[in-house]
Amino acid sequence: VIEQPMQFESRAFVMTCVSMGNPHAVFFRRDLATFDVQKFGPVIENHSIFPERTNAHFVQVISRQEFTMRTWERGSGITLACGTGACAAAVAAVLTGRCERVCTAHLPGGDLELNWCEKDNCVYMTGPAVEVFEGIWPET
């Protein structure tokens, strides 16, 4: 689905859907900094057009080589990053003529470099691996 007009909560959206092995709905915005992801994320995730629910990504294109995004992850809510979501957003940006196949996604949790390779049609993602916590599992 590419650039499908939709209504959610009486508000007009244009949606591009991409599968990365899991469902992603991508929405290009000009108001990303003020857009209410907390309000619209769960409405989109649980809409009847998505029987298995979906991830929702709100993307603002900065240039043909970079974009900023915010994510509502299916079953988790707002997240700082989503690798498959960044890949889906890059593919949606290419399909709609907004970005090149090699681009950078800026997410609240950090940046990801993306490459939708024309030769093999695979999306490659490069980003940091960072330890965020450690713990000990208690003996039972």
mmCIF file with all atom_site columns, N, CA and C in Angstrom, residues 1-4 15-18 87-102 116:
data_model
loop_
_atom_site.group_PDB
_atom_site.id
_atom_site.type_symbol
_atom_site.label_atom_id
_atom_site.label_alt_id
_atom_site.label_comp_id
_atom_site.label_asym_id
_atom_site.label_entity_id
_atom_site.label_seq_id
_atom_site.pdbx_PDB_ins_code
_atom_site.Cartn_x
_atom_site.Cartn_y
_atom_site.Cartn_z
_atom_site.occupancy
_atom_site.B_iso_or_equiv
_atom_site.pdbx_formal_charge
_atom_site.auth_seq_id
_atom_site.auth_comp_id
_atom_site.auth_asym_id
_atom_site.auth_atom_id
_atom_site.pdbx_PDB_model_num
ATOM 1  N N  . VAL A 1 1   ? 0.856  -1.165 0.000  1.00 0.00 ? 1   VAL A N  1
ATOM 2  C CA . VAL A 1 1   ? 0.000  0.000  0.000  1.00 0.00 ? 1   VAL A CA 1
ATOM 3  C C  . VAL A 1 1   ? 0.903  1.229  0.000  1.00 0.00 ? 1   VAL A C  1
ATOM 4  N N  . ILE A 1 2   ? 0.757  2.069  -0.994 1.00 0.00 ? 2   ILE A N  1
ATOM 5  C CA . ILE A 1 2   ? 1.598  3.262  -1.105 1.00 0.00 ? 2   ILE A CA 1
ATOM 6  C C  . ILE A 1 2   ? 0.710  4.506  -1.148 1.00 0.00 ? 2   ILE A C  1
ATOM 7  N N  . GLU A 1 3   ? 0.937  5.390  -0.186 1.00 0.00 ? 3   GLU A N  1
ATOM 8  C CA . GLU A 1 3   ? 0.244  6.679  -0.095 1.00 0.00 ? 3   GLU A CA 1
ATOM 9  C C  . GLU A 1 3   ? -1.276 6.542  -0.146 1.00 0.00 ? 3   GLU A C  1
ATOM 10 N N  . GLN A 1 4   ? -1.804 5.721  0.750  1.00 0.00 ? 4   GLN A N  1
ATOM 11 C CA . GLN A 1 4   ? -3.241 5.500  0.863  1.00 0.00 ? 4   GLN A CA 1
ATOM 12 C C  . GLN A 1 4   ? -3.847 6.524  1.832  1.00 0.00 ? 4   GLN A C  1
ATOM 13 N N  . MET A 1 15  ? -0.957 7.017  4.287  1.00 0.00 ? 15  MET A N  1
ATOM 14 C CA . MET A 1 15  ? -0.253 5.875  4.849  1.00 0.00 ? 15  MET A CA 1
ATOM 15 C C  . MET A 1 15  ? 0.441  5.057  3.764  1.00 0.00 ? 15  MET A C  1
ATOM 16 N N  . THR A 1 16  ? 1.658  4.628  4.057  1.00 0.00 ? 16  THR A N  1
ATOM 17 C CA . THR A 1 16  ? 2.366  3.659  3.225  1.00 0.00 ? 16  THR A CA 1
ATOM 18 C C  . THR A 1 16  ? 2.687  2.466  4.115  1.00 0.00 ? 16  THR A C  1
ATOM 19 N N  . CYS A 1 17  ? 2.290  1.279  3.687  1.00 0.00 ? 17  CYS A N  1
ATOM 20 C CA . CYS A 1 17  ? 2.494  0.062  4.484  1.00 0.00 ? 17  CYS A CA 1
ATOM 21 C C  . CYS A 1 17  ? 3.610  -0.778 3.881  1.00 0.00 ? 17  CYS A C  1
ATOM 22 N N  . VAL A 1 18  ? 4.485  -1.279 4.756  1.00 0.00 ? 18  VAL A N  1
ATOM 23 C CA . VAL A 1 18  ? 5.639  -2.068 4.342  1.00 0.00 ? 18  VAL A CA 1
ATOM 24 C C  . VAL A 1 18  ? 5.778  -3.240 5.301  1.00 0.00 ? 18  VAL A C  1
ATOM 25 N N  . CYS A 1 87  ? 13.999 0.508  8.844  1.00 0.00 ? 87  CYS A N  1
ATOM 26 C CA . CYS A 1 87  ? 14.107 -0.086 7.502  1.00 0.00 ? 87  CYS A CA 1
ATOM 27 C C  . CYS A 1 87  ? 12.826 0.147  6.714  1.00 0.00 ? 87  CYS A C  1
ATOM 28 N N  . ALA A 1 88  ? 11.675 -0.064 7.356  1.00 0.00 ? 88  ALA A N  1
ATOM 29 C CA . ALA A 1 88  ? 10.388 0.151  6.692  1.00 0.00 ? 88  ALA A CA 1
ATOM 30 C C  . ALA A 1 88  ? 10.223 1.612  6.286  1.00 0.00 ? 88  ALA A C  1
ATOM 31 N N  . ALA A 1 89  ? 10.615 2.528  7.155  1.00 0.00 ? 89  ALA A N  1
ATOM 32 C CA . ALA A 1 89  ? 10.510 3.955  6.837  1.00 0.00 ? 89  ALA A CA 1
ATOM 33 C C  . ALA A 1 89  ? 11.399 4.319  5.657  1.00 0.00 ? 89  ALA A C  1
ATOM 34 N N  . ALA A 1 90  ? 12.598 3.742  5.607  1.00 0.00 ? 90  ALA A N  1
ATOM 35 C CA . ALA A 1 90  ? 13.501 4.008  4.480  1.00 0.00 ? 90  ALA A CA 1
ATOM 36 C C  . ALA A 1 90  ? 12.895 3.503  3.175  1.00 0.00 ? 90  ALA A C  1
ATOM 37 N N  . VAL A 1 91  ? 12.355 2.288  3.193  1.00 0.00 ? 91  VAL A N  1
ATOM 38 C CA . VAL A 1 91  ? 11.725 1.733  1.990  1.00 0.00 ? 91  VAL A CA 1
ATOM 39 C C  . VAL A 1 91  ? 10.537 2.598  1.573  1.00 0.00 ? 91  VAL A C  1
ATOM 40 N N  . ALA A 1 92  ? 9.706  2.989  2.536  1.00 0.00 ? 92  ALA A N  1
ATOM 41 C CA . ALA A 1 92  ? 8.557  3.844  2.220  1.00 0.00 ? 92  ALA A CA 1
ATOM 42 C C  . ALA A 1 92  ? 9.013  5.184  1.647  1.00 0.00 ? 92  ALA A C  1
ATOM 43 N N  . ALA A 1 93  ? 10.094 5.735  2.189  1.00 0.00 ? 93  ALA A N  1
ATOM 44 C CA . ALA A 1 93  ? 10.614 7.012  1.685  1.00 0.00 ? 93  ALA A CA 1
ATOM 45 C C  . ALA A 1 93  ? 11.119 6.883  0.252  1.00 0.00 ? 93  ALA A C  1
ATOM 46 N N  . VAL A 1 94  ? 11.742 5.758  -0.061 1.00 0.00 ? 94  VAL A N  1
ATOM 47 C CA . VAL A 1 94  ? 12.209 5.526  -1.439 1.00 0.00 ? 94  VAL A CA 1
ATOM 48 C C  . VAL A 1 94  ? 11.009 5.320  -2.365 1.00 0.00 ? 94  VAL A C  1
ATOM 49 N N  . LEU A 1 95  ? 10.057 4.477  -1.943 1.00 0.00 ? 95  LEU A N  1
ATOM 50 C CA . LEU A 1 95  ? 8.892  4.181  -2.784 1.00 0.00 ? 95  LEU A CA 1
ATOM 51 C C  . LEU A 1 95  ? 8.075  5.428  -3.104 1.00 0.00 ? 95  LEU A C  1
ATOM 52 N N  . THR A 1 96  ? 8.084  6.398  -2.200 1.00 0.00 ? 96  THR A N  1
ATOM 53 C CA . THR A 1 96  ? 7.309  7.624  -2.414 1.00 0.00 ? 96  THR A CA 1
ATOM 54 C C  . THR A 1 96  ? 8.163  8.773  -2.950 1.00 0.00 ? 96  THR A C  1
ATOM 55 N N  . GLY A 1 97  ? 9.410  8.478  -3.307 1.00 0.00 ? 97  GLY A N  1
ATOM 56 C CA . GLY A 1 97  ? 10.273 9.475  -3.931 1.00 0.00 ? 97  GLY A CA 1
ATOM 57 C C  . GLY A 1 97  ? 10.834 10.531 -2.996 1.00 0.00 ? 97  GLY A C  1
ATOM 58 N N  . ARG A 1 98  ? 10.852 10.251 -1.702 1.00 0.00 ? 98  ARG A N  1
ATOM 59 C CA . ARG A 1 98  ? 11.322 11.243 -0.732 1.00 0.00 ? 98  ARG A CA 1
ATOM 60 C C  . ARG A 1 98  ? 12.803 11.118 -0.405 1.00 0.00 ? 98  ARG A C  1
ATOM 61 N N  . CYS A 1 99  ? 13.350 9.907  -0.469 1.00 0.00 ? 99  CYS A N  1
ATOM 62 C CA . CYS A 1 99  ? 14.746 9.669  -0.080 1.00 0.00 ? 99  CYS A CA 1
ATOM 63 C C  . CYS A 1 99  ? 15.445 8.750  -1.073 1.00 0.00 ? 99  CYS A C  1
ATOM 64 N N  . GLU A 1 100 ? 16.758 8.772  -0.990 1.00 0.00 ? 100 GLU A N  1
ATOM 65 C CA . GLU A 1 100 ? 17.604 7.856  -1.754 1.00 0.00 ? 100 GLU A CA 1
ATOM 66 C C  . GLU A 1 100 ? 17.661 6.509  -1.036 1.00 0.00 ? 100 GLU A C  1
ATOM 67 N N  . ARG A 1 101 ? 18.185 5.498  -1.705 1.00 0.00 ? 101 ARG A N  1
ATOM 68 C CA . ARG A 1 101 ? 18.275 4.157  -1.128 1.00 0.00 ? 101 ARG A CA 1
ATOM 69 C C  . ARG A 1 101 ? 19.263 4.066  0.031  1.00 0.00 ? 101 ARG A C  1
ATOM 70 N N  . VAL A 1 102 ? 20.224 4.954  0.082  1.00 0.00 ? 102 VAL A N  1
ATOM 71 C CA . VAL A 1 102 ? 21.162 5.022  1.210  1.00 0.00 ? 102 VAL A CA 1
ATOM 72 C C  . VAL A 1 102 ? 20.823 6.282  1.993  1.00 0.00 ? 102 VAL A C  1
ATOM 73 N N  . TRP A 1 116 ? 18.943 0.285  1.165  1.00 0.00 ? 116 TRP A N  1
ATOM 74 C CA . TRP A 1 116 ? 18.077 -0.647 0.443  1.00 0.00 ? 116 TRP A CA 1
ATOM 75 C C  . TRP A 1 116 ? 18.808 -0.964 -0.851 1.00 0.00 ? 116 TRP A C  1
#
